[in-house]
Structures are given as C-alpha cells and as structure tokens.
DNA sequence: CATCCACTAATCAAACTTGACTACTGCCAA
DNA sequence: TTGGCAGTAGTCAAGTTTGATTAGTGGATG
C-alpha cells in the first residue's frame, strides 16, 4: 500500500465533497508533499483510480469560480469509507519501514474511537518487538556479528530505528490515554483542512534548508 | 534519487563484472529486497537504463553454464564510477526520510577512505540539526503547538526520528574513528557478495513475522 | 488598453515499479 | 523414460509516479 490512497480517501472524507485542487492543498498543508508521494500527478491519478474502483463518487461541476479548467468534485462512498478505515487500522497496527504510511495514519488517527486508537498502537508495539527479535535471531550469524562486517551496520540502523519508533509510540499512547486530542464521538472534531480562501503557509515551493531530495 | 541506482552500480562494481541474476542475488543477501525496491524487474530495468546512459558497459555472453536464458554481463564504466561515488557521497551527507537510500549508502561506505566517510557523516549530522531547527521554527505555530492539534504528532514523529538517527550516526562515526571495518586503501576489503555457488541464506521468499507490507 | 504575472486546476508523456510469467537445464524418482 | 521439481536467468504487461506543461481567469502596471 502506498500512502496516497489513505491520504486521498481521508482528505476527501474530511471535506465531505472535494475537488482535486482542494485535496492537494490539504495535503500540502499537512506537509505531505515532503514525506510522501502526494504530488499533483499522483493525487489526480489516485482520485480517478479510486473513482473507477467505486470508492469515490464523481461529480462533474461547472467551470470553477476562480479561474482554471472545470473541476471535478469527489465524494466518498460507502465502500470508500470501509476501505478508508481498513487502511487506517492496518497502517496504525502493522510495523514496516514506510514512514509515509505511518505519518498519514497519525494524521487521521482521531477518526477512530479513542480506545481503539490506543489498542491499535499497542498492537503496533507488539509488532515492532516481534520484528525486532526476528531480525536479531535471523540476521546475526552464529559466529558473532563480525561475520557481517560493516553490512551489520544496516541491521544496526534498523534496530535503532525500530527502538526509537517503539519509544515514540509509547509516548503517543500515553498522551492519548491521558486525554489528549478529540477522537471520534467526542464532539466537535479537529479538522486539519484549509478553510475556503485561507492561505496555505506551507505551500508546494516550501523547502527546508538541508533538505536535499 | 531512488536507491536502486546506487545499489546496482555498487553491486556491479564490487564484482567487476556481473550479470543481472548475480546482482539480484547480492542485493537479496543484503536484505535489500526488504527495505528497498530491489526486486527483479527493477534491477533488470535499472541495468538496462544505466547501460543506456553509458554508466555500465554491456557484454553479450553465451548461454549460461547453469541453465536458463543467455545472460548479459555488465561492467561499470568510468562515468559510472563517478556517478557511483557522487550518489554515495550525497546519500551519506544529506538528510532525508528515505530509509532505503541511507541503508544502501551504509552498505557501500567502506568504498570511501575512512576519513572521508567520517567527515561526510559529520556533515550529515549538521544537516539533521539544521533541518530540526528549521522544522521546529517553521511548523510550530506562534500560538503554541496546540494549534496544530493531533497533526502536530506527525511533526513530533519526524523530530523523534531525526534525533534517533543523529544518535545512531554519532555512534557509527565513533566506531569508524575507533578503527572498525576496513576502508578503501586499507588492504583486503570486506566484500559483501555471494561467492560463486555459495547458498544465499536470505533469499527472496524470506519474510519476517509481523512484516506486513 | 495590451501584456505580463500570479493563481487555480488539471493533464500528459516518460520513466519507474510490481508481480506474475516464460524458458531453459539438470536431476531424481517412480 | 518420463514427468515433475528445483534452480537459473530474464521478460512483460499493467499499474504508478514524476516533473513539466497546458489552459483559463483576473488584477496590476506601464
């Protein structure tokens, strides 16, 4: 799974009804173009793809009010909502190295009930620990890690990263269980979208210094 | 840059002369199919692409000695070597979230002189620190981080990851400066390739438990 | 009052990635 | 002796991603 499906489904769902440019704006607001493949081409492609698969409903609309070509609006379907929550749960639960999927999932975590979010993250920690011991058992040769030479440093990096992630996840669980943020069914949700006409402080051209990509 | 260019160039260079299947075997030995897009199709595609760009030289050879279709051998060119070191230095120096490029670079780090490797990694740490302060200044709104709601957790994750990586990099620098591993110009290099006929303990089908991709 | 710029919105070709599939050899067992 | 399996080596079509480009509107500017 690439992060783009989750991102696009989630963004459309938050708006109720959104056109491509709106989705693109939201994802930029999130900084998603920095840490995922949420670039214009991918977003428009994903919208069409998801529509073709019946996860989004397509609405042709009149030429935009603000110049530019006519825009197509999208709305999430029943099936799309199901898929959205499936992807979200999976992304929160399962451990892999893909930073983009994980970041996307954090962005939508409040769409779940608080207790479920915490439970899924605990499941994630279990996954990390299991993966960790599988790697150490599997990749460290019997004759000591020297066998692998500097290649062992790659493994070392993995383990270090996994540990850091486990620590961060524990912190997040604590914050969630401590009552932070507003989750599903807890009243007025926090919506991380741009209001109509609000200017986007983190637009596409935004680059961090030292961010050589 | 995707990691595949660096991986393929480096693997061919280590062998002196290699055919696709050999490169594929090496990268599997490294576990690269787990943490990068080093899958057969991508590898063969990259070989052809690099050959077309003059970074590899192509040699048609007789049908293989061991069954299967005729194999094409590749050799790195002058330009390819240059590109290889350019990619390697860049991957070691610059900070971004792409785990695969970083892992690939660690695998080849010993192709550089020891002092340069350490220097590049120090440069990397500078990059991480710069990025870190840019992010905190830029993304934390003036009115306090609460503004961002749970979206702030994404940033939090980034920072946590960046810190973990800086810590790991410092450790690696210390090991390198402490005399670990054999670097360029220090005699018999450690070669992380499979010898002819050696069986690969980490073949394609290898999956770690809990590794839901 | 023409034209240049900035913004909105989307498209496109080229490159890349994926996973399944082909094709060929040698060997072993029934 | 045949048929099936394991291993070697690579190809292919379908799908995805990228980066550049198109296209329309409105406002500013000389």
CSV table of C-alpha atoms (C1' of nucleotides) in Angstrom, one decimal:
chain,number,residue,atom,x,y,z
A,1,UNK,CA,0.0,0.0,0.0
A,2,UNK,CA,1.3,3.4,-0.9
A,3,UNK,CA,0.3,6.3,1.4
A,4,UNK,CA,-1.5,8.1,-1.4
A,5,UNK,CA,-4.7,6.0,-1.1
A,6,UNK,CA,-5.1,6.6,2.6
A,7,UNK,CA,-4.3,10.3,2.2
A,8,UNK,CA,-6.7,11.0,-0.6
A,9,UNK,CA,-9.6,9.0,0.9
A,10,UNK,CA,-9.1,10.7,4.2
A,11,UNK,CA,-8.8,14.2,2.8
A,12,UNK,CA,-12.0,13.7,0.7
A,13,UNK,CA,-13.8,12.3,3.6
A,14,UNK,CA,-13.0,15.3,5.8
A,15,UNK,CA,-14.3,17.7,3.3
A,16,UNK,CA,-17.5,15.7,2.6
A,17,UNK,CA,-17.0,16.8,-1.0
A,18,UNK,CA,-13.8,17.9,-2.5
A,19,UNK,CA,-12.1,18.6,-5.8
A,20,UNK,CA,-8.5,17.7,-6.7
A,21,UNK,CA,-7.0,21.0,-6.0
A,22,UNK,CA,-8.6,21.1,-2.6
A,23,UNK,CA,-7.2,17.7,-1.7
A,24,UNK,CA,-3.8,18.8,-2.9
A,25,UNK,CA,-4.0,22.0,-0.8
A,26,UNK,CA,-4.8,20.0,2.3
A,27,UNK,CA,-2.0,17.6,1.8
A,28,UNK,CA,0.4,20.4,1.3
A,29,UNK,CA,-0.9,22.0,4.5
A,30,UNK,CA,0.0,18.8,6.2
A,31,UNK,CA,3.4,18.8,4.7
A,32,UNK,CA,2.6,15.5,2.9
A,33,UNK,CA,4.4,16.5,-0.3
A,34,UNK,CA,7.6,16.5,1.8
A,35,UNK,CA,7.2,13.0,3.3
A,36,UNK,CA,5.1,11.2,0.8
A,37,UNK,CA,4.4,11.0,-2.9
A,38,UNK,CA,1.5,13.3,-2.6
A,39,UNK,CA,2.4,15.3,-5.7
A,40,UNK,CA,-0.2,16.7,-8.1
A,41,UNK,CA,0.0,14.0,-10.7
A,42,UNK,CA,-0.3,11.3,-8.1
A,43,UNK,CA,-3.2,12.9,-6.4
A,44,UNK,CA,-5.3,13.3,-9.6
A,45,UNK,CA,-4.4,9.8,-10.6
A,46,UNK,CA,-5.4,8.4,-7.3
A,47,UNK,CA,-8.7,10.3,-7.4
A,48,UNK,CA,-9.5,8.8,-10.8
A,49,UNK,CA,-8.4,5.4,-9.7
A,50,UNK,CA,-10.4,5.4,-6.6
A,51,UNK,CA,-13.5,6.6,-8.5
A,52,UNK,CA,-13.0,3.8,-11.0
A,53,UNK,CA,-12.9,1.3,-8.1
A,54,UNK,CA,-16.1,2.7,-6.7
A,55,UNK,CA,-14.5,4.1,-3.6
A,56,UNK,CA,-15.2,7.7,-4.6
A,57,UNK,CA,-18.3,9.1,-6.4
A,58,UNK,CA,-17.5,11.6,-9.2
A,59,UNK,CA,-19.5,14.8,-9.7
A,60,UNK,CA,-18.9,16.9,-12.8
A,61,UNK,CA,-19.3,20.5,-12.0
A,62,UNK,CA,-19.4,23.8,-13.8
A,63,UNK,CA,-16.1,25.7,-14.5
A,64,UNK,CA,-14.5,26.8,-11.3
A,65,UNK,CA,-15.5,30.1,-9.7
A,66,UNK,CA,-11.8,31.1,-9.5
A,67,UNK,CA,-10.4,30.5,-13.0
A,68,UNK,CA,-8.8,27.5,-14.4
A,69,UNK,CA,-10.3,24.4,-16.0
A,70,UNK,CA,-13.6,22.9,-14.9
A,71,UNK,CA,-13.1,20.9,-11.7
A,72,UNK,CA,-14.4,17.5,-10.7
A,73,UNK,CA,-15.7,17.0,-7.2
A,74,UNK,CA,-15.5,13.8,-5.4
A,75,UNK,CA,-17.4,12.3,-2.5
A,76,UNK,CA,-16.5,9.2,-0.6
A,77,UNK,CA,-18.8,6.2,-1.0
A,78,UNK,CA,-19.9,3.5,1.5
A,79,UNK,CA,-17.2,1.2,0.1
A,80,UNK,CA,-14.7,4.0,0.2
A,81,UNK,CA,-15.4,4.6,3.9
A,82,UNK,CA,-14.9,1.0,4.6
A,83,UNK,CA,-11.6,0.9,2.7
A,84,UNK,CA,-10.5,4.0,4.4
A,85,UNK,CA,-10.9,2.6,7.9
A,86,UNK,CA,-9.4,-0.7,6.8
A,87,UNK,CA,-6.3,1.1,5.5
A,88,UNK,CA,-6.1,3.3,8.6
A,89,UNK,CA,-6.3,0.4,11.0
A,90,UNK,CA,-3.8,-1.5,9.1
A,91,UNK,CA,-1.4,1.4,8.9
A,92,UNK,CA,-1.6,2.0,12.7
A,93,UNK,CA,-1.2,-1.6,13.6
A,94,UNK,CA,1.4,-3.0,11.4
A,95,UNK,CA,5.1,-2.2,11.5
A,96,UNK,CA,7.1,-1.6,8.4
A,97,UNK,CA,9.7,0.9,7.4
A,98,UNK,CA,7.5,3.0,5.3
A,99,UNK,CA,7.4,6.4,7.0
A,100,UNK,CA,4.8,7.9,4.7
A,101,UNK,CA,2.1,5.4,5.5
A,102,UNK,CA,2.7,5.8,9.2
A,103,UNK,CA,2.6,9.6,9.1
A,104,UNK,CA,-0.6,9.6,7.1
A,105,UNK,CA,-2.2,7.3,9.7
A,106,UNK,CA,-1.2,9.6,12.5
A,107,UNK,CA,-2.9,12.4,10.7
A,108,UNK,CA,-6.2,10.5,10.6
A,109,UNK,CA,-6.0,8.7,14.0
A,110,UNK,CA,-8.7,10.8,15.5
A,111,UNK,CA,-11.2,9.4,13.1
A,112,UNK,CA,-11.3,6.3,15.4
A,113,UNK,CA,-12.6,6.0,18.9
A,114,UNK,CA,-10.0,6.8,21.5
A,115,UNK,CA,-9.9,3.3,22.9
A,116,UNK,CA,-9.5,1.7,19.6
A,117,UNK,CA,-6.6,4.0,18.6
A,118,UNK,CA,-4.8,3.2,21.8
A,119,UNK,CA,-5.4,-0.5,21.3
A,120,UNK,CA,-4.1,-0.5,17.7
A,121,UNK,CA,-1.0,1.4,18.7
A,122,UNK,CA,-0.3,-1.2,21.4
A,123,UNK,CA,-0.7,-3.9,18.8
A,124,UNK,CA,1.9,-2.0,16.8
A,125,UNK,CA,4.3,-2.1,19.6
A,126,UNK,CA,3.9,-5.8,19.9
A,127,UNK,CA,4.6,-6.0,16.1
A,128,UNK,CA,7.8,-4.0,16.5
A,129,UNK,CA,9.0,-6.1,19.3
A,130,UNK,CA,8.3,-9.3,17.4
A,131,UNK,CA,10.0,-8.0,14.3
A,132,UNK,CA,13.0,-6.9,16.4
A,133,UNK,CA,13.6,-10.3,17.9
A,134,UNK,CA,13.1,-12.0,14.5
A,135,UNK,CA,15.7,-9.8,13.0
A,136,UNK,CA,18.3,-10.2,15.7
A,137,UNK,CA,17.8,-14.0,15.7
A,138,UNK,CA,17.8,-14.2,11.9
A,139,UNK,CA,20.5,-11.8,10.8
A,140,UNK,CA,23.1,-12.1,13.5
A,141,UNK,CA,25.2,-15.1,12.4
A,142,UNK,CA,26.0,-17.7,14.9
A,143,UNK,CA,29.7,-16.9,14.8
A,144,UNK,CA,29.1,-13.4,16.1
A,145,UNK,CA,28.1,-10.2,14.3
A,146,UNK,CA,31.7,-9.6,13.0
A,147,UNK,CA,30.9,-12.0,10.2
A,148,UNK,CA,28.7,-9.5,8.5
A,149,UNK,CA,31.3,-6.8,8.6
A,150,UNK,CA,30.0,-3.3,8.0
A,151,UNK,CA,26.9,-4.7,6.5
A,152,UNK,CA,25.8,-5.4,10.0
A,153,UNK,CA,25.5,-1.6,10.4
A,154,UNK,CA,22.5,-1.7,8.2
A,155,UNK,CA,20.8,-4.1,10.7
A,156,UNK,CA,22.0,-2.0,13.5
A,157,UNK,CA,20.3,1.0,11.9
A,158,UNK,CA,17.1,-1.0,11.5
A,159,UNK,CA,17.1,-2.0,15.2
A,160,UNK,CA,17.9,1.6,16.3
A,161,UNK,CA,15.1,2.9,14.2
A,162,UNK,CA,12.7,0.3,15.5
A,163,UNK,CA,13.5,1.1,19.1
A,164,UNK,CA,13.1,4.8,18.5
A,165,UNK,CA,9.7,4.2,17.0
A,166,UNK,CA,8.6,2.0,19.8
A,167,UNK,CA,9.6,4.7,22.3
A,168,UNK,CA,7.7,7.3,20.3
A,169,UNK,CA,4.6,5.1,20.0
A,170,UNK,CA,4.6,4.5,23.8
A,171,UNK,CA,4.6,8.3,24.3
A,172,UNK,CA,1.7,8.7,21.9
A,173,UNK,CA,-0.3,6.0,23.6
A,174,UNK,CA,0.3,7.8,26.9
A,175,UNK,CA,-0.8,11.1,25.5
A,176,UNK,CA,-3.9,9.5,24.0
A,177,UNK,CA,-4.8,7.7,27.2
A,178,UNK,CA,-4.1,10.9,29.1
A,179,UNK,CA,-7.0,12.5,27.3
A,180,UNK,CA,-5.2,14.5,24.6
A,181,UNK,CA,-7.0,15.4,21.3
A,182,UNK,CA,-10.6,14.9,20.3
A,183,UNK,CA,-11.5,11.5,19.0
A,184,UNK,CA,-14.4,10.1,17.1
A,185,UNK,CA,-17.7,10.5,19.0
A,186,UNK,CA,-16.2,13.1,21.4
A,187,UNK,CA,-17.9,16.1,20.0
A,188,UNK,CA,-16.5,18.8,17.6
A,189,UNK,CA,-13.7,17.2,15.8
A,190,UNK,CA,-10.4,18.9,15.0
A,191,UNK,CA,-10.3,19.3,11.2
A,192,UNK,CA,-6.9,19.7,9.6
A,193,UNK,CA,-8.1,21.2,6.4
A,194,UNK,CA,-7.8,24.6,4.9
A,195,UNK,CA,-11.0,26.7,5.0
A,196,UNK,CA,-12.2,28.1,1.7
A,197,UNK,CA,-9.9,31.1,1.0
A,198,UNK,CA,-7.5,30.5,3.9
A,199,UNK,CA,-3.9,31.0,2.7
A,200,UNK,CA,-1.6,28.0,2.9
A,201,UNK,CA,1.5,28.7,4.9
A,202,UNK,CA,3.2,25.5,3.8
A,203,UNK,CA,2.8,25.6,0.0
A,204,UNK,CA,4.5,23.4,-2.6
A,205,UNK,CA,7.5,25.6,-3.0
A,206,UNK,CA,8.3,25.3,0.7
A,207,UNK,CA,11.7,23.7,1.2
A,208,UNK,CA,13.6,23.2,4.4
A,209,UNK,CA,17.3,24.1,4.3
A,210,UNK,CA,19.4,20.9,4.1
A,211,UNK,CA,16.5,19.0,2.6
A,212,UNK,CA,18.3,17.7,-0.4
A,213,UNK,CA,16.0,15.4,-2.2
B,1,UNK,CA,17.1,9.5,-6.4
B,2,UNK,CA,15.7,6.1,-5.7
B,3,UNK,CA,18.1,3.6,-4.0
B,4,UNK,CA,18.2,1.3,-7.0
B,5,UNK,CA,20.8,3.2,-9.0
B,6,UNK,CA,23.2,3.3,-6.1
B,7,UNK,CA,22.6,-0.4,-5.3
B,8,UNK,CA,23.0,-1.6,-8.8
B,9,UNK,CA,26.1,0.5,-9.6
B,10,UNK,CA,27.7,-0.6,-6.3
B,11,UNK,CA,26.9,-4.2,-6.7
B,12,UNK,CA,28.3,-4.4,-10.3
B,13,UNK,CA,31.4,-2.5,-9.2
B,14,UNK,CA,32.1,-5.0,-6.4
B,15,UNK,CA,32.0,-7.9,-8.8
B,16,UNK,CA,34.0,-6.2,-11.5
B,17,UNK,CA,31.7,-7.8,-14.0
B,18,UNK,CA,28.3,-9.1,-13.2
B,19,UNK,CA,25.1,-10.3,-14.8
B,20,UNK,CA,21.6,-9.4,-13.6
B,21,UNK,CA,21.0,-12.6,-11.6
B,22,UNK,CA,24.2,-12.1,-9.7
B,23,UNK,CA,23.3,-8.5,-8.7
B,24,UNK,CA,19.9,-9.7,-7.7
B,25,UNK,CA,21.5,-12.4,-5.5
B,26,UNK,CA,23.8,-9.9,-3.8
B,27,UNK,CA,21.0,-7.5,-3.1
B,28,UNK,CA,19.0,-10.3,-1.6
B,29,UNK,CA,21.9,-11.3,0.5
B,30,UNK,CA,21.9,-7.8,1.9
B,31,UNK,CA,18.2,-8.0,2.6
B,32,UNK,CA,17.7,-5.1,0.1
B,33,UNK,CA,14.5,-6.6,-1.2
B,34,UNK,CA,13.1,-6.0,2.2
B,35,UNK,CA,13.9,-2.3,2.7
B,36,UNK,CA,14.2,-1.1,-0.9
B,37,UNK,CA,12.6,-1.6,-4.3
B,38,UNK,CA,15.4,-4.0,-5.4
B,39,UNK,CA,13.0,-6.5,-7.0
B,40,UNK,CA,13.9,-8.4,-10.2
B,41,UNK,CA,12.0,-6.2,-12.5
B,42,UNK,CA,13.5,-3.1,-11.1
B,43,UNK,CA,17.0,-4.5,-11.1
B,44,UNK,CA,16.9,-5.6,-14.8
B,45,UNK,CA,15.3,-2.3,-15.7
B,46,UNK,CA,18.0,-0.3,-13.9
B,47,UNK,CA,20.8,-2.3,-15.5
B,48,UNK,CA,19.4,-1.5,-19.0
B,49,UNK,CA,18.8,2.1,-18.1
B,50,UNK,CA,22.3,2.6,-16.7
B,51,UNK,CA,23.8,0.9,-19.8
B,52,UNK,CA,21.8,3.2,-22.0
B,53,UNK,CA,23.1,6.2,-20.1
B,54,UNK,CA,26.7,5.0,-20.5
B,55,UNK,CA,27.2,4.2,-16.8
B,56,UNK,CA,27.5,0.5,-17.5
B,57,UNK,CA,29.0,-1.4,-20.4
B,58,UNK,CA,27.1,-4.3,-21.7
B,59,UNK,CA,28.6,-7.6,-22.7
B,60,UNK,CA,26.6,-10.3,-24.5
B,61,UNK,CA,27.7,-13.7,-23.4
B,62,UNK,CA,27.0,-17.3,-24.4
B,63,UNK,CA,24.1,-19.1,-22.8
B,64,UNK,CA,24.7,-19.6,-19.1
B,65,UNK,CA,26.6,-22.6,-17.8
B,66,UNK,CA,23.8,-23.4,-15.4
B,67,UNK,CA,20.7,-23.4,-17.5
B,68,UNK,CA,18.3,-20.6,-18.1
B,69,UNK,CA,18.3,-18.0,-20.8
B,70,UNK,CA,21.6,-16.3,-22.1
B,71,UNK,CA,22.8,-13.8,-19.6
B,72,UNK,CA,24.1,-10.3,-20.2
B,73,UNK,CA,27.1,-9.2,-18.2
B,74,UNK,CA,27.7,-5.7,-17.1
B,75,UNK,CA,30.8,-3.8,-16.2
B,76,UNK,CA,31.0,-0.3,-14.7
B,77,UNK,CA,32.4,2.5,-16.8
B,78,UNK,CA,34.5,5.5,-15.9
B,79,UNK,CA,31.4,7.6,-15.9
B,80,UNK,CA,29.5,5.0,-13.9
B,81,UNK,CA,32.2,5.0,-11.2
B,82,UNK,CA,32.0,8.8,-11.0
B,83,UNK,CA,28.2,8.7,-10.7
B,84,UNK,CA,28.5,5.9,-8.1
B,85,UNK,CA,30.7,8.0,-5.8
B,86,UNK,CA,28.6,11.0,-6.4
B,87,UNK,CA,25.5,9.2,-5.3
B,88,UNK,CA,27.3,7.5,-2.4
B,89,UNK,CA,28.6,10.8,-1.0
B,90,UNK,CA,25.3,12.5,-1.4
B,91,UNK,CA,23.4,9.7,0.3
B,92,UNK,CA,25.8,9.8,3.2
B,93,UNK,CA,25.7,13.5,3.5
B,94,UNK,CA,22.2,14.6,3.0
B,95,UNK,CA,19.4,14.0,5.4
B,96,UNK,CA,16.0,12.9,4.2
B,97,UNK,CA,13.4,10.5,5.3
B,98,UNK,CA,14.2,7.9,2.7
B,99,UNK,CA,15.4,4.8,4.6
B,100,UNK,CA,16.4,2.9,1.5
B,101,UNK,CA,18.9,5.3,0.2
B,102,UNK,CA,20.5,5.6,3.6
B,103,UNK,CA,20.7,1.9,4.1
B,104,UNK,CA,22.2,1.4,0.7
B,105,UNK,CA,24.9,4.0,1.4
B,106,UNK,CA,25.9,2.3,4.6
B,107,UNK,CA,26.4,-0.9,2.6
B,108,UNK,CA,28.9,0.8,0.4
B,109,UNK,CA,30.5,3.2,2.9
B,110,UNK,CA,33.8,1.3,3.0
B,111,UNK,CA,34.4,2.2,-0.6
B,112,UNK,CA,35.5,5.6,0.6
B,113,UNK,CA,38.6,6.4,2.6
B,114,UNK,CA,38.0,6.2,6.3
B,115,UNK,CA,38.5,9.9,7.0
B,116,UNK,CA,36.1,11.0,4.2
B,117,UNK,CA,33.4,8.6,5.5
B,118,UNK,CA,33.6,10.1,8.9
B,119,UNK,CA,33.6,13.6,7.5
B,120,UNK,CA,30.5,13.0,5.4
B,121,UNK,CA,28.7,11.5,8.3
B,122,UNK,CA,29.5,14.6,10.4
B,123,UNK,CA,28.2,16.7,7.6
B,124,UNK,CA,25.0,14.6,7.8
B,125,UNK,CA,24.6,15.3,11.5
B,126,UNK,CA,24.9,19.0,10.8
B,127,UNK,CA,22.2,18.6,8.2
B,128,UNK,CA,19.9,16.8,10.6
B,129,UNK,CA,20.4,19.5,13.2
B,130,UNK,CA,19.7,22.3,10.7
B,131,UNK,CA,16.6,20.5,9.5
B,132,UNK,CA,15.5,20.0,13.0
B,133,UNK,CA,15.6,23.6,14.0
B,134,UNK,CA,14.0,24.7,10.7
B,135,UNK,CA,11.1,22.3,11.3
B,136,UNK,CA,10.6,23.4,14.9
B,137,UNK,CA,10.7,27.1,14.0
B,138,UNK,CA,8.6,26.7,10.9
B,139,UNK,CA,5.9,24.2,11.9
B,140,UNK,CA,5.3,25.1,15.5
B,141,UNK,CA,2.8,28.0,15.2
B,142,UNK,CA,3.4,31.1,17.3
B,143,UNK,CA,0.4,30.4,19.4
B,144,UNK,CA,1.8,27.2,20.7
B,145,UNK,CA,1.7,23.7,19.3
B,146,UNK,CA,-1.9,23.1,20.4
B,147,UNK,CA,-3.0,25.0,17.3
B,148,UNK,CA,-2.0,22.0,15.1
B,149,UNK,CA,-3.9,19.5,17.2
B,150,UNK,CA,-3.0,15.9,16.6
B,151,UNK,CA,-1.4,16.9,13.3
B,152,UNK,CA,1.5,18.1,15.5
B,153,UNK,CA,2.1,14.5,16.3
B,154,UNK,CA,3.4,14.0,12.8
B,155,UNK,CA,6.0,16.7,13.4
B,156,UNK,CA,6.7,15.1,16.7
B,157,UNK,CA,7.4,11.8,14.9
B,158,UNK,CA,9.7,13.5,12.5
B,159,UNK,CA,11.7,15.1,15.2
B,160,UNK,CA,11.9,11.9,17.2
B,161,UNK,CA,13.1,10.1,14.2
B,162,UNK,CA,15.6,12.7,13.4
B,163,UNK,CA,17.0,12.6,16.9
B,164,UNK,CA,17.2,8.8,16.8
B,165,UNK,CA,19.1,9.0,13.5
B,166,UNK,CA,21.5,11.6,14.8
B,167,UNK,CA,22.3,9.4,17.8
B,168,UNK,CA,22.9,6.4,15.6
B,169,UNK,CA,25.0,8.4,13.2
B,170,UNK,CA,27.2,9.6,16.1
B,171,UNK,CA,27.6,6.0,17.2
B,172,UNK,CA,28.7,5.0,13.7
B,173,UNK,CA,31.2,7.8,13.5
B,174,UNK,CA,32.7,6.8,16.8
B,175,UNK,CA,33.0,3.2,15.6
B,176,UNK,CA,34.6,4.3,12.3
B,177,UNK,CA,37.0,6.6,14.1
B,178,UNK,CA,37.7,3.9,16.5
B,179,UNK,CA,39.1,1.8,13.7
B,180,UNK,CA,36.3,-0.5,12.9
B,181,UNK,CA,35.9,-2.1,9.5
B,182,UNK,CA,38.3,-2.0,6.5
B,183,UNK,CA,38.0,1.1,4.3
B,184,UNK,CA,39.3,2.0,0.9
B,185,UNK,CA,43.1,1.8,0.7
B,186,UNK,CA,43.4,-0.2,3.9
B,187,UNK,CA,44.1,-3.6,2.3
B,188,UNK,CA,41.9,-6.6,1.6
B,189,UNK,CA,38.4,-5.1,1.5
B,190,UNK,CA,35.4,-6.8,3.0
B,191,UNK,CA,33.2,-7.8,0.2
B,192,UNK,CA,29.5,-8.4,0.9
B,193,UNK,CA,28.8,-10.5,-2.1
B,194,UNK,CA,27.9,-14.1,-2.6
B,195,UNK,CA,30.8,-16.3,-3.8
B,196,UNK,CA,30.0,-18.4,-6.9
B,197,UNK,CA,27.9,-21.3,-5.7
B,198,UNK,CA,27.5,-20.1,-2.2
B,199,UNK,CA,24.0,-20.6,-1.0
B,200,UNK,CA,22.0,-17.5,0.0
B,201,UNK,CA,20.6,-17.7,3.5
B,202,UNK,CA,18.3,-14.7,3.0
B,203,UNK,CA,16.6,-15.5,-0.3
B,204,UNK,CA,13.6,-13.8,-1.9
B,205,UNK,CA,11.0,-15.7,-0.1
B,206,UNK,CA,12.3,-14.7,3.3
B,207,UNK,CA,9.7,-12.9,5.3
B,208,UNK,CA,9.9,-11.7,8.8
B,209,UNK,CA,6.9,-12.4,11.0
B,210,UNK,CA,4.9,-9.3,11.6
B,211,UNK,CA,6.3,-7.8,8.4
B,212,UNK,CA,3.0,-6.8,6.9
B,213,UNK,CA,3.8,-5.0,3.7
C,1,DC,C1',-5.7,49.1,-23.1
C,2,DA,C1',-2.3,45.4,-24.1
C,3,DT,C1',0.6,42.3,-21.8
C,4,DC,C1',2.6,40.3,-18.0
C,5,DC,C1',2.3,37.9,-13.8
C,6,DA,C1',0.2,35.1,-10.3
C,7,DC,C1',-3.1,31.9,-9.2
C,8,DT,C1',-6.3,27.9,-10.0
C,9,DA,C1',-6.9,23.4,-11.8
C,10,DA,C1',-5.7,19.6,-14.3
C,11,DT,C1',-3.3,16.7,-17.9
C,12,DC,C1',0.4,14.2,-20.2
C,13,DA,C1',4.5,11.6,-21.7
C,14,DA,C1',8.2,9.4,-19.9
C,15,DA,C1',10.2,6.8,-16.5
C,16,DC,C1',9.8,3.5,-12.9
C,17,DT,C1',7.9,-0.4,-10.2
C,18,DT,C1',5.4,-4.6,-9.5
C,19,DG,C1',4.3,-9.4,-9.6
C,20,DA,C1',3.5,-12.8,-12.4
C,21,DC,C1',5.2,-15.4,-16.0
C,22,DT,C1',8.4,-17.7,-19.6
C,23,DA,C1',12.0,-20.6,-20.8
C,24,DC,C1',15.8,-23.5,-20.3
C,25,DT,C1',18.8,-27.1,-17.7
C,26,DG,C1',19.8,-31.0,-14.9
C,27,DC,C1',18.5,-34.3,-11.8
C,28,DC,C1',15.8,-37.7,-9.3
C,29,DA,C1',12.2,-40.8,-8.5
C,30,DA,C1',8.5,-44.0,-10.0
D,1,DT,C1',11.8,-42.9,-19.6
D,2,DT,C1',9.1,-39.6,-18.4
D,3,DG,C1',7.4,-36.3,-15.8
D,4,DG,C1',8.0,-33.2,-12.3
D,5,DC,C1',10.6,-30.3,-9.5
D,6,DA,C1',14.2,-27.1,-8.2
D,7,DG,C1',17.2,-23.8,-9.8
D,8,DT,C1',18.9,-20.1,-13.2
D,9,DA,C1',18.0,-16.0,-15.8
D,10,DG,C1',15.3,-12.8,-17.6
D,11,DT,C1',10.8,-10.6,-19.8
D,12,DC,C1',6.4,-8.5,-19.8
D,13,DA,C1',2.1,-6.0,-19.2
D,14,DA,C1',-0.2,-3.4,-16.0
D,15,DG,C1',-0.1,0.0,-12.9
D,16,DT,C1',2.1,4.1,-10.5
D,17,DT,C1',5.0,8.2,-10.0
D,18,DT,C1',7.3,12.2,-11.7
D,19,DG,C1',8.0,16.7,-13.5
D,20,DA,C1',6.9,19.6,-16.9
D,21,DT,C1',3.3,21.6,-19.3
D,22,DT,C1',-1.3,23.4,-20.6
D,23,DA,C1',-5.1,26.4,-20.0
D,24,DG,C1',-8.2,29.7,-18.1
D,25,DT,C1',-9.1,34.0,-15.2
D,26,DG,C1',-8.3,38.3,-13.0
D,27,DG,C1',-5.6,42.0,-11.5
D,28,DA,C1',-1.7,45.2,-11.8
D,29,DT,C1',1.3,48.0,-14.5
D,30,DG,C1',3.3,50.7,-17.7
